[in-house]
Amino acid sequence: MQITFENIFIHSHVAAENSLYKHYHFPEMLSRYDSNYIEFKTFPALEEFKEAERYLRDFHQKNGQKHVKFKFPVDEEIPAEFVNYLNQKNYDIGFLELYGIEPNQFPKVKDHPDIEVQIVTEQNLKAFLALQYQQDIVFGSNFAQQKVELNKMIFEDPKFMQLLALYKGTPAGAVDVIISEDTAEIDNLGVDEAFQRKGIGSRIQKFVMDTFHDKTVILVADGQDTPKEMYKRQNYQYLGYQYYTQKVED
């Protein structure tokens, strides 16, 4: 099957839609930029973008949100006039990359006696939530606490599997796996800084490959961050890109 960004799960709801864009809104976690944004179906004219910008800013201000974020059409470069405008308005510009792999193509990874990967259950949920909170607190206590509530919602959702990795018995890494008929999506993969470079991330992924050996494993990586180079070394195939822009306003 052909994998596209349409296969990626979005923690959000469609608040409004027209021929030009979809407006995603997630009242369960207003501080999560990746859940509250406008995604354009086709590239707007600059004046159309400015109109959408005013709409989203007003909508977010009414909800106490201080950011605006926009995603652009998949596999299309941002026109120069847009780049100039966004730079003038102090937007950050970035891009996402989509990757996929058939589990039998993932490199061989030996078991390690110090590393154990567990499915999150009632017995280890508290440890999972504590690790996630520790990683999210850098974005502020409000964000971290809202993320705890989101993780509790995910725990109750049968479309998800949460995994916790232990290093010598200490929680060290975690991931969400979003399960569909044809794909298993790796999301929110993270390893505590104190336990990095020990092979924990690879063993979490190997657990996913073994568990969902009959599905295509997919993920989205920050196009400007280093983990995508790891995915390439692990035989993930590049499937496309998407530009976005965002800024936080006072």
Tab-separated table of C-alpha atoms in Angstrom:
chain	number	residue	atom	x	y	z
A	1	MET	CA	0.000	0.000	0.000
A	2	GLN	CA	1.027	3.607	-0.532
A	3	ILE	CA	1.812	5.389	2.744
A	4	THR	CA	1.219	9.148	2.944
A	5	PHE	CA	0.793	11.759	5.667
A	6	GLU	CA	-2.901	10.827	5.550
A	7	ASN	CA	-1.920	7.669	7.453
A	8	ILE	CA	-0.551	9.695	10.387
A	9	PHE	CA	-2.787	9.946	13.439
A	10	ILE	CA	-3.668	13.429	14.712
A	11	HIS	CA	-4.618	14.068	18.344
A	12	SER	CA	-7.271	16.617	17.445
A	13	HIS	CA	-10.724	17.376	16.060
A	14	VAL	CA	-11.692	19.234	12.894
A	15	ALA	CA	-13.184	22.504	14.137
A	16	ALA	CA	-13.767	23.988	10.678
A	17	GLU	CA	-13.128	23.064	7.069
A	18	ASN	CA	-13.438	24.744	3.678
A	19	SER	CA	-11.987	24.265	0.221
A	20	LEU	CA	-8.685	25.844	1.289
A	21	TYR	CA	-7.889	24.334	4.697
A	22	LYS	CA	-8.799	22.257	7.722
A	23	HIS	CA	-8.716	23.831	11.169
A	24	TYR	CA	-7.678	21.353	13.871
A	25	HIS	CA	-8.556	22.120	17.493
A	26	PHE	CA	-7.925	20.009	20.600
A	27	PRO	CA	-9.570	21.501	23.711
A	28	GLU	CA	-8.256	18.562	25.743
A	29	MET	CA	-4.747	20.022	25.372
A	30	LEU	CA	-4.735	23.614	24.166
A	31	SER	CA	-0.991	24.022	24.732
A	32	ARG	CA	-0.072	21.248	22.272
A	33	TYR	CA	0.919	23.002	19.041
A	34	ASP	CA	0.768	19.758	17.040
A	35	SER	CA	-2.943	19.441	17.890
A	36	ASN	CA	-4.045	23.039	17.308
A	37	TYR	CA	-3.337	24.443	13.854
A	38	ILE	CA	-4.542	25.045	10.309
A	39	GLU	CA	-3.500	22.701	7.497
A	40	PHE	CA	-3.776	24.027	3.955
A	41	LYS	CA	-5.068	21.677	1.254
A	42	THR	CA	-3.519	23.778	-1.507
A	43	PHE	CA	-1.121	26.686	-1.297
A	44	PRO	CA	-3.109	29.854	-0.587
A	45	ALA	CA	-2.461	33.235	-2.092
A	46	LEU	CA	-0.595	35.410	0.378
A	47	GLU	CA	-3.725	37.444	1.132
A	48	GLU	CA	-5.650	34.210	1.757
A	49	PHE	CA	-2.953	33.155	4.200
A	50	LYS	CA	-3.188	36.476	6.024
A	51	GLU	CA	-6.960	36.041	6.320
A	52	ALA	CA	-6.505	32.515	7.743
A	53	GLU	CA	-3.834	33.896	10.059
A	54	ARG	CA	-6.236	36.507	11.465
A	55	TYR	CA	-8.940	33.873	11.895
A	56	LEU	CA	-6.678	31.448	13.772
A	57	ARG	CA	-5.147	34.151	15.950
A	58	ASP	CA	-8.587	35.386	17.006
A	59	PHE	CA	-9.810	31.826	17.626
A	60	HIS	CA	-6.777	30.954	19.744
A	61	GLN	CA	-6.851	34.197	21.719
A	62	LYS	CA	-10.472	33.486	22.690
A	63	ASN	CA	-9.279	30.125	24.051
A	64	GLY	CA	-6.254	31.566	25.866
A	65	GLN	CA	-3.812	30.081	23.347
A	66	LYS	CA	-0.713	32.085	22.537
A	67	HIS	CA	0.511	30.298	19.432
A	68	VAL	CA	-0.466	30.074	15.795
A	69	LYS	CA	0.640	27.197	13.576
A	70	PHE	CA	0.113	26.335	9.915
A	71	LYS	CA	0.960	23.267	7.869
A	72	PHE	CA	1.407	23.522	4.125
A	73	PRO	CA	0.564	21.014	1.355
A	74	VAL	CA	2.632	17.818	1.378
A	75	ASP	CA	5.713	17.616	-0.855
A	76	GLU	CA	5.556	21.287	-1.845
A	77	GLU	CA	8.172	23.972	-1.216
A	78	ILE	CA	7.141	27.262	0.381
A	79	PRO	CA	7.070	30.059	-2.245
A	80	ALA	CA	9.654	32.805	-1.791
A	81	GLU	CA	7.056	35.513	-1.093
A	82	PHE	CA	5.722	33.384	1.770
A	83	VAL	CA	9.202	32.872	3.197
A	84	ASN	CA	9.809	36.621	3.102
A	85	TYR	CA	6.514	37.369	4.843
A	86	LEU	CA	7.000	34.678	7.499
A	87	ASN	CA	10.526	35.894	8.229
A	88	GLN	CA	9.286	39.487	8.543
A	89	LYS	CA	6.648	38.326	11.035
A	90	ASN	CA	9.185	36.281	13.060
A	91	TYR	CA	7.700	32.880	12.321
A	92	ASP	CA	9.741	29.729	12.754
A	93	ILE	CA	9.784	27.558	9.621
A	94	GLY	CA	10.429	23.829	9.736
A	95	PHE	CA	9.543	20.626	7.964
A	96	LEU	CA	8.538	17.090	8.813
A	97	GLU	CA	9.630	13.909	7.047
A	98	LEU	CA	7.591	10.729	6.716
A	99	TYR	CA	9.316	7.328	6.976
A	100	GLY	CA	8.156	3.751	6.732
A	101	ILE	CA	9.674	0.284	7.059
A	102	GLU	CA	8.615	-3.323	6.689
A	103	PRO	CA	9.506	-4.952	10.025
A	104	ASN	CA	11.652	-7.660	8.410
A	105	GLN	CA	13.916	-4.903	7.046
A	106	PHE	CA	14.799	-3.593	10.511
A	107	PRO	CA	18.407	-4.408	11.482
A	108	LYS	CA	19.043	-7.346	13.794
A	109	VAL	CA	19.139	-6.298	17.450
A	110	LYS	CA	20.313	-8.696	20.138
A	111	ASP	CA	18.572	-8.874	23.483
A	112	HIS	CA	20.387	-7.065	26.280
A	113	PRO	CA	20.187	-8.309	29.889
A	114	ASP	CA	19.956	-4.749	31.266
A	115	ILE	CA	17.142	-3.605	28.936
A	116	GLU	CA	13.528	-4.723	29.228
A	117	VAL	CA	10.625	-3.412	27.134
A	118	GLN	CA	7.146	-3.740	28.658
A	119	ILE	CA	3.632	-3.047	27.454
A	120	VAL	CA	2.110	-0.420	29.759
A	121	THR	CA	-0.549	-1.896	32.048
A	122	GLU	CA	-2.191	-0.821	35.283
A	123	GLN	CA	0.886	-2.166	37.102
A	124	ASN	CA	3.459	0.097	35.414
A	125	LEU	CA	1.267	3.013	34.256
A	126	LYS	CA	2.403	5.212	37.143
A	127	ALA	CA	6.067	4.726	36.191
A	128	PHE	CA	5.266	5.452	32.546
A	129	LEU	CA	3.445	8.675	33.427
A	130	ALA	CA	6.242	9.803	35.748
A	131	LEU	CA	8.859	9.311	33.030
A	132	GLN	CA	6.779	11.219	30.497
A	133	TYR	CA	6.205	14.054	32.974
A	134	GLN	CA	9.929	14.281	33.595
A	135	GLN	CA	10.570	14.618	29.866
A	136	ASP	CA	7.746	17.129	29.310
A	137	ILE	CA	8.450	19.441	32.247
A	138	VAL	CA	10.992	21.348	30.112
A	139	PHE	CA	7.976	22.758	28.224
A	140	GLY	CA	6.406	24.018	31.450
A	141	SER	CA	4.376	22.473	34.251
A	142	ASN	CA	1.047	23.282	32.576
A	143	PHE	CA	2.045	21.416	29.415
A	144	ALA	CA	3.477	18.498	31.375
A	145	GLN	CA	0.338	18.095	33.479
A	146	GLN	CA	-1.945	18.291	30.446
A	147	LYS	CA	0.242	15.654	28.783
A	148	VAL	CA	-0.317	13.358	31.777
A	149	GLU	CA	-4.054	13.586	31.172
A	150	LEU	CA	-3.554	12.930	27.460
A	151	ASN	CA	-1.437	9.874	28.250
A	152	LYS	CA	-4.191	8.575	30.526
A	153	MET	CA	-6.677	8.971	27.663
A	154	ILE	CA	-4.328	7.122	25.323
A	155	PHE	CA	-3.959	4.310	27.864
A	156	GLU	CA	-7.719	3.708	27.695
A	157	ASP	CA	-7.819	3.762	23.871
A	158	PRO	CA	-7.573	0.327	22.194
A	159	LYS	CA	-6.058	1.926	19.076
A	160	PHE	CA	-2.892	2.582	21.104
A	161	MET	CA	-0.185	0.532	22.730
A	162	GLN	CA	2.147	2.307	25.144
A	163	LEU	CA	5.581	0.820	25.817
A	164	LEU	CA	7.966	1.423	28.700
A	165	ALA	CA	11.661	0.524	28.548
A	166	LEU	CA	13.612	-0.216	31.731
A	167	TYR	CA	17.388	-0.068	32.120
A	168	LYS	CA	18.498	-2.176	35.079
A	169	GLY	CA	14.955	-1.799	36.397
A	170	THR	CA	14.795	1.995	36.070
A	171	PRO	CA	12.294	3.607	33.635
A	172	ALA	CA	14.434	4.921	30.788
A	173	GLY	CA	12.400	5.192	27.583
A	174	ALA	CA	8.881	5.120	26.206
A	175	VAL	CA	6.815	5.225	23.038
A	176	ASP	CA	3.212	5.293	21.839
A	177	VAL	CA	2.227	2.920	19.040
A	178	ILE	CA	-0.874	3.842	17.048
A	179	ILE	CA	-2.431	0.738	15.525
A	180	SER	CA	-4.464	0.652	12.315
A	181	GLU	CA	-5.411	-2.097	9.892
A	182	ASP	CA	-2.264	-1.749	7.782
A	183	THR	CA	0.171	0.307	9.849
A	184	ALA	CA	1.724	0.674	13.284
A	185	GLU	CA	2.797	4.265	13.887
A	186	ILE	CA	5.680	5.049	16.246
A	187	ASP	CA	4.924	8.293	18.064
A	188	ASN	CA	6.522	10.183	20.931
A	189	LEU	CA	9.574	7.903	21.065
A	190	GLY	CA	11.924	9.159	23.755
A	191	VAL	CA	14.811	7.982	25.912
A	192	ASP	CA	15.799	9.761	29.117
A	193	GLU	CA	19.007	11.734	28.597
A	194	ALA	CA	20.779	9.796	31.353
A	195	PHE	CA	20.220	6.518	29.480
A	196	GLN	CA	20.928	7.505	25.896
A	197	ARG	CA	23.456	5.713	23.660
A	198	LYS	CA	22.776	2.368	25.332
A	199	GLY	CA	20.630	0.894	22.568
A	200	ILE	CA	17.329	1.501	24.343
A	201	GLY	CA	15.670	3.274	21.419
A	202	SER	CA	16.629	0.483	19.031
A	203	ARG	CA	15.225	-2.166	21.352
A	204	ILE	CA	11.970	-0.278	21.752
A	205	GLN	CA	11.663	-0.200	17.979
A	206	LYS	CA	12.601	-3.898	17.718
A	207	PHE	CA	9.758	-4.685	20.136
A	208	VAL	CA	7.388	-2.795	17.812
A	209	MET	CA	8.731	-4.666	14.765
A	210	ASP	CA	8.261	-8.040	16.457
A	211	THR	CA	4.792	-7.200	17.765
A	212	PHE	CA	3.487	-5.763	14.488
A	213	HIS	CA	5.434	-7.891	12.017
A	214	ASP	CA	2.435	-7.989	9.654
A	215	LYS	CA	2.074	-4.199	9.362
A	216	THR	CA	4.102	-1.356	7.873
A	217	VAL	CA	5.752	0.622	10.676
A	218	ILE	CA	5.619	4.368	10.064
A	219	LEU	CA	6.746	7.543	11.817
A	220	VAL	CA	7.191	11.271	11.322
A	221	ALA	CA	10.559	12.852	12.082
A	222	ASP	CA	11.617	16.479	12.439
A	223	GLY	CA	13.421	17.229	9.192
A	224	GLN	CA	15.946	19.419	11.025
A	225	ASP	CA	16.722	17.033	13.887
A	226	THR	CA	19.284	14.231	14.199
A	227	PRO	CA	16.982	11.210	14.900
A	228	LYS	CA	16.044	11.056	11.215
A	229	GLU	CA	19.634	10.045	10.415
A	230	MET	CA	19.229	7.109	12.812
A	231	TYR	CA	16.046	6.046	11.035
A	232	LYS	CA	17.843	6.074	7.689
A	233	ARG	CA	20.598	3.850	9.107
A	234	GLN	CA	17.895	1.497	10.369
A	235	ASN	CA	16.542	1.022	6.821
A	236	TYR	CA	13.466	3.221	7.102
A	237	GLN	CA	12.422	4.521	3.690
A	238	TYR	CA	11.830	8.223	3.109
A	239	LEU	CA	8.244	8.800	1.899
A	240	GLY	CA	7.725	12.565	1.770
A	241	TYR	CA	7.916	15.900	3.537
A	242	GLN	CA	5.673	18.689	4.787
A	243	TYR	CA	6.581	22.264	5.695
A	244	TYR	CA	5.035	24.062	8.645
A	245	THR	CA	5.384	27.436	10.309
A	246	GLN	CA	4.531	28.625	13.811
A	247	LYS	CA	5.132	31.356	16.338
A	248	VAL	CA	4.228	32.186	19.909
A	249	GLU	CA	2.657	35.588	20.469
A	250	ASP	CA	2.467	37.674	23.640
